[in-house]
Coordinates of C-alpha atoms and ligand atoms in Angstrom, one line a residue:
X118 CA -48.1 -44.1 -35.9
X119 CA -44.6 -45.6 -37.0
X120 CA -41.8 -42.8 -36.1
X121 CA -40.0 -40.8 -38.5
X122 CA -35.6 -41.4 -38.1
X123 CA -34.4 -38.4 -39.8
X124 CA -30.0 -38.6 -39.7
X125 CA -28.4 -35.8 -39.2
X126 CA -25.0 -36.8 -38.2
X127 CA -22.3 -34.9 -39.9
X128 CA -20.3 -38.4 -41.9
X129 CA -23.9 -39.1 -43.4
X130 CA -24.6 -35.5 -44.1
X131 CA -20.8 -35.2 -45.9
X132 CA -21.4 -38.4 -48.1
X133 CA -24.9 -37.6 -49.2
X134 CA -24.1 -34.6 -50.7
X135 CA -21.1 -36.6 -52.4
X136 CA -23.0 -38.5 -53.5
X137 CA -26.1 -36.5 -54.6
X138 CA -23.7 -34.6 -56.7
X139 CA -24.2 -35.5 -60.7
X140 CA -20.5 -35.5 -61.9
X141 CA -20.0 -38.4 -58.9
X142 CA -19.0 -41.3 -61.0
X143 CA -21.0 -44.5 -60.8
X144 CA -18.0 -46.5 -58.7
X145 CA -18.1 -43.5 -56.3
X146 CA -21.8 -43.6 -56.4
X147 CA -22.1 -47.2 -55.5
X148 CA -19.4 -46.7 -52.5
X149 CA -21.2 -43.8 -51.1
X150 CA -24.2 -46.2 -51.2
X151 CA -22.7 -48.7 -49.3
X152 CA -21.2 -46.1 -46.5
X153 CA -24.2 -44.6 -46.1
X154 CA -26.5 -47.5 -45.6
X155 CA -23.6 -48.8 -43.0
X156 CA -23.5 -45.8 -40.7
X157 CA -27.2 -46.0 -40.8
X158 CA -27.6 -49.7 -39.6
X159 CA -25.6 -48.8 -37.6
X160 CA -28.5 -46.7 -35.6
X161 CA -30.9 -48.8 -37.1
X162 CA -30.4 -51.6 -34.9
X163 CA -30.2 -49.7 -31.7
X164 CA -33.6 -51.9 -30.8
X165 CA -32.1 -55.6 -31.4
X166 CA -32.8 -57.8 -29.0
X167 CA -30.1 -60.0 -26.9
X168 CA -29.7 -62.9 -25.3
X169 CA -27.8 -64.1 -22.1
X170 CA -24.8 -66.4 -23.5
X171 CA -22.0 -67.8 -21.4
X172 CA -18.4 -67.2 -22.2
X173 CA -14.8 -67.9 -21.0
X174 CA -12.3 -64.8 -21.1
X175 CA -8.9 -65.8 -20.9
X176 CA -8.9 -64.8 -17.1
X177 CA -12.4 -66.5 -15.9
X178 CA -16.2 -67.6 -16.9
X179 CA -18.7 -64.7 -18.0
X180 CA -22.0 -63.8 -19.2
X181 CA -22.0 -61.9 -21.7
X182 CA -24.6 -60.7 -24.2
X183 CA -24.7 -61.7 -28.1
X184 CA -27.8 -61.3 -30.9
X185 CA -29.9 -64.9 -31.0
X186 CA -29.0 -66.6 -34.3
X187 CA -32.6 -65.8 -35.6
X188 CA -32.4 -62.3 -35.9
X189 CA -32.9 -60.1 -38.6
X190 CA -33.7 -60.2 -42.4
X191 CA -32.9 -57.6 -44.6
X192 CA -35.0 -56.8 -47.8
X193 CA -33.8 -54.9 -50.7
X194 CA -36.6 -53.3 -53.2
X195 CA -34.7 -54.5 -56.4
X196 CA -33.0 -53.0 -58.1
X197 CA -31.8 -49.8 -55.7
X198 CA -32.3 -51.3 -52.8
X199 CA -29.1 -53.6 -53.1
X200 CA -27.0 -50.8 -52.9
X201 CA -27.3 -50.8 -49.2
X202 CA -26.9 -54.6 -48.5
X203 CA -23.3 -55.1 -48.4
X204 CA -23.3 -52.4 -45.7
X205 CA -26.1 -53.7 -43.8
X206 CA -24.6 -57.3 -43.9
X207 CA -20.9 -56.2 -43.0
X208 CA -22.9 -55.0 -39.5
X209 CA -25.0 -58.1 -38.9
X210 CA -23.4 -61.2 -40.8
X211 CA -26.2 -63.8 -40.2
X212 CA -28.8 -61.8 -41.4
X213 CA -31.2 -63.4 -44.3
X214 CA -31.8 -61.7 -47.4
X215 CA -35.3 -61.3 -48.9
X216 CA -35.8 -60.0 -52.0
X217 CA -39.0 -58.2 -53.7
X218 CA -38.4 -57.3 -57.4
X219 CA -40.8 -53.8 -58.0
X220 CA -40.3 -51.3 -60.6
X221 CA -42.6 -48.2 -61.2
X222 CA -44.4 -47.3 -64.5
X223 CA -42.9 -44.6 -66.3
X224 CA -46.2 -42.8 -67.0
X225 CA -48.6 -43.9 -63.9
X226 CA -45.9 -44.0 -61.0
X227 CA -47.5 -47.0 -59.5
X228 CA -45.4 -50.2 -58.3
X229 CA -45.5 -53.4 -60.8
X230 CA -44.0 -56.6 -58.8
X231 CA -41.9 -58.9 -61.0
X232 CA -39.6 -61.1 -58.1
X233 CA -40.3 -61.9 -54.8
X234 CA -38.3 -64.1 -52.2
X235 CA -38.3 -64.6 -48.6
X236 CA -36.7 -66.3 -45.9
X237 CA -39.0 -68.8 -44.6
X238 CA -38.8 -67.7 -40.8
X239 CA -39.6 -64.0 -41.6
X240 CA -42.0 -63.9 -38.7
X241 CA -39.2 -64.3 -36.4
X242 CA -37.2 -61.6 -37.6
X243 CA -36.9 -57.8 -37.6
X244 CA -37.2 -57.0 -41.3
X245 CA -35.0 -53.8 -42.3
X246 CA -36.7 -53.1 -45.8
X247 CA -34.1 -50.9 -47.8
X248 CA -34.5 -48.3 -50.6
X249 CA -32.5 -46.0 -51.6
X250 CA -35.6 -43.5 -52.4
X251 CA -39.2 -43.0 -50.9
X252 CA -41.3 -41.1 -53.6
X253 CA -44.7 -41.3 -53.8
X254 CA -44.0 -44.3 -51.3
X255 CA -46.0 -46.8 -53.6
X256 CA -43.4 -49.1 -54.1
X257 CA -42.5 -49.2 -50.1
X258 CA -45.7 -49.9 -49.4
X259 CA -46.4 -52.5 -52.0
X260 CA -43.1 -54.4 -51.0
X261 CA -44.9 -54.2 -47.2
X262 CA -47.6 -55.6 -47.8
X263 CA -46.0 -58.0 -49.9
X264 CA -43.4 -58.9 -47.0
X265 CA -46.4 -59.0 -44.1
X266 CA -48.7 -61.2 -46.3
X267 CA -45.5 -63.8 -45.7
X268 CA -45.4 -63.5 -42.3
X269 CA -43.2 -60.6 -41.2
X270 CA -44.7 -58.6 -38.2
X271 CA -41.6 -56.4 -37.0
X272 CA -40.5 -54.5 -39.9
X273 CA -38.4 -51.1 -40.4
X274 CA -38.1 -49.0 -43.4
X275 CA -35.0 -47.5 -44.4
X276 CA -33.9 -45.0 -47.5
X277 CA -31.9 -42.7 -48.0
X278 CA -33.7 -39.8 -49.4
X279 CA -37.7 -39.8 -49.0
X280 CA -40.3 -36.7 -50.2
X281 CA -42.9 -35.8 -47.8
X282 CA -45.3 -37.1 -50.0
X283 CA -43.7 -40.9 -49.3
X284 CA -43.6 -40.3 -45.8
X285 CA -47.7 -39.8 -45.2
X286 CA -48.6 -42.2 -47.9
X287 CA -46.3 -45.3 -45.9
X288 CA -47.3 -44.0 -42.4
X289 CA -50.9 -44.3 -43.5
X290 CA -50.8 -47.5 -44.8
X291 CA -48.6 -48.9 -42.6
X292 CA -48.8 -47.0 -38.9
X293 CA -46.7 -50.0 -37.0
X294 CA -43.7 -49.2 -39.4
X295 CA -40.8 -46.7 -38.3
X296 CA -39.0 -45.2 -40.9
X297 CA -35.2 -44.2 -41.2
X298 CA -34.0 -41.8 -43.3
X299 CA -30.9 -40.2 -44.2
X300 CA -32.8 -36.6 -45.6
X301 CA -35.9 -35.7 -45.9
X302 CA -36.2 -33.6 -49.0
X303 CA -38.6 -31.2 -50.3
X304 CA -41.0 -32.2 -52.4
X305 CA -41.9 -34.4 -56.3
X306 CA -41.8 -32.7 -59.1
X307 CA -44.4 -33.8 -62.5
X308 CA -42.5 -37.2 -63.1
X309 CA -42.6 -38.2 -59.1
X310 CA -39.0 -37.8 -59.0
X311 CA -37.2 -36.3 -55.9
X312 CA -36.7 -32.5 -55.8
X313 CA -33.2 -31.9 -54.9
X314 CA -33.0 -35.7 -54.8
X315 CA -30.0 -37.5 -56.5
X316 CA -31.9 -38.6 -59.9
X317 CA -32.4 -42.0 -60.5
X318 CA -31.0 -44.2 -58.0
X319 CA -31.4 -47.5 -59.7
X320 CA -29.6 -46.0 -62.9
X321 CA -26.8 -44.3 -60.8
X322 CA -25.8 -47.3 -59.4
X323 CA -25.8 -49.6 -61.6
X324 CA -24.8 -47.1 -64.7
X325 CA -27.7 -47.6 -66.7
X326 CA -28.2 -44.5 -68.2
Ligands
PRP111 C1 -37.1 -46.4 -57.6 C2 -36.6 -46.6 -56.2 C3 -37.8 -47.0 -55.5 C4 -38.9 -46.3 -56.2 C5 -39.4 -45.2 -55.4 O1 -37.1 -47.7 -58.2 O2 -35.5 -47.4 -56.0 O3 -38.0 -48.4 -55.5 O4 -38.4 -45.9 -57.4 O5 -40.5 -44.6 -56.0 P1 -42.0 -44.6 -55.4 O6 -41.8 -44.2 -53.9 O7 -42.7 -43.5 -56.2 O8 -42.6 -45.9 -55.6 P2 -37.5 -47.9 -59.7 O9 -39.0 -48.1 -59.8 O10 -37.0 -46.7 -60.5 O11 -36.8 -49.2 -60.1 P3 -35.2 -49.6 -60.2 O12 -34.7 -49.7 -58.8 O13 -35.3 -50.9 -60.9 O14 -34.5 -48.6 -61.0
URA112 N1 -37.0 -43.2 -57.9 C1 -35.8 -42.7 -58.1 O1 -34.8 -43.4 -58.3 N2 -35.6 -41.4 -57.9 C2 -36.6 -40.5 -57.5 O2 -36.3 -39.3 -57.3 C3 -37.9 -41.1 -57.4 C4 -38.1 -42.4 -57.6

């Protein structure tokens, strides 16, 4: 069974309760976002492999240690999910960007895909798969299958806020995948939305509603 990365460092802690707040304005939102989603990577990719590499310090010849250029891809679920690229990408530069395009049905809940794009050497690369909210968890596991059916065989889930509900229903269907997130709240309410949560994520960051 994939593990279960719940942050409780006190920086993340601070800015998700900024940004969980409703009178934080969409900028604010956006920034919070981005903050969060870096000090996560920044945990995230405790596990990256290295390689040996030879340098030259001004004072002699060294080995030193550097990530291969094939390295990670990182996969927004449209729309949310872009809110914690920039971050993601300040940390690891040469990463590729995949995107899968998934929205859920107001009424049902369940995942409909409408975009999908992936580097071509996905199978080389740990895939950090970003959301900013794991609800019922169909839509994480729809973009997983989605993202293994092209190739990918080391991938890593990361949101911000997941339900317990989420949690079982990706750990089920996908046992191999650890999962990183920033709180793990209590529990949906009738319309499968987050309960304290932050609302709708896509609409808060992008002002929508
Ligand atoms: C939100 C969120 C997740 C999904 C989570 O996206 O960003 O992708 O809901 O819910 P689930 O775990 O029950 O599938 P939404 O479908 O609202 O689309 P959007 O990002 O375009 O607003
Ligand atoms: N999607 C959201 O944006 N928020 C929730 O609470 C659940 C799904």
């Amino acid at each position: 069974m994939g593990k279960v990365y719940v942050f409780d460092h006190p920086l993340i802690q601070h800015k998700m309760a900024l940004m969980r707040d409703k009178n934080t304005s969409t900028k604010d939102f956006r920034e919070l976002v981005n903050e969060i989603g870096l000090l996560m990577g920044y945990e995230a990719t405790r596990d990256l492999e290295l390689e040996e590499v030879e340098i030259e310090t001004p004072i002699c010849p060294t080995k030193a240690k550097m990530l291969p250029s094939i390295s990670v891809a990182i996969v927004p679920i449209l729309r949310a999910g872009l809110g914690l690229v920039d971050g993601l990408m300040s940390l690891i530069p040469n990463a590729k960007i995949g995107h899968v395009g998934l929205y859920r049905d107001p009424v049902t809940h369940e995942p409909h895909d409408y975009y999908c794009k992936m580097p071509e050497d996905l199978d080389r690369r740990k895939v950090f798969v970003v959301d900013p909210m794991l609800a019922t968890g169909g839509s994480a596991v729809a973009a997983i299958d989605f993202i293994k059916k092209q190739g990918a065989k080391n991938i890593t889930f990361m949101c911000l806020i997941a339900a317990p509900e989420g949690i079982e229903v990706l750990q089920n269907a996908h046992p191999d995948v650890d999962i990183y997130i920033a709180a793990k709240d209590d529990h949906l309410n009738e319309n499968a939305y987050i309960v304290p949560g932050l609302g709708d994520a896509g609409d808060r960051l992008f002002g929508t509603k």
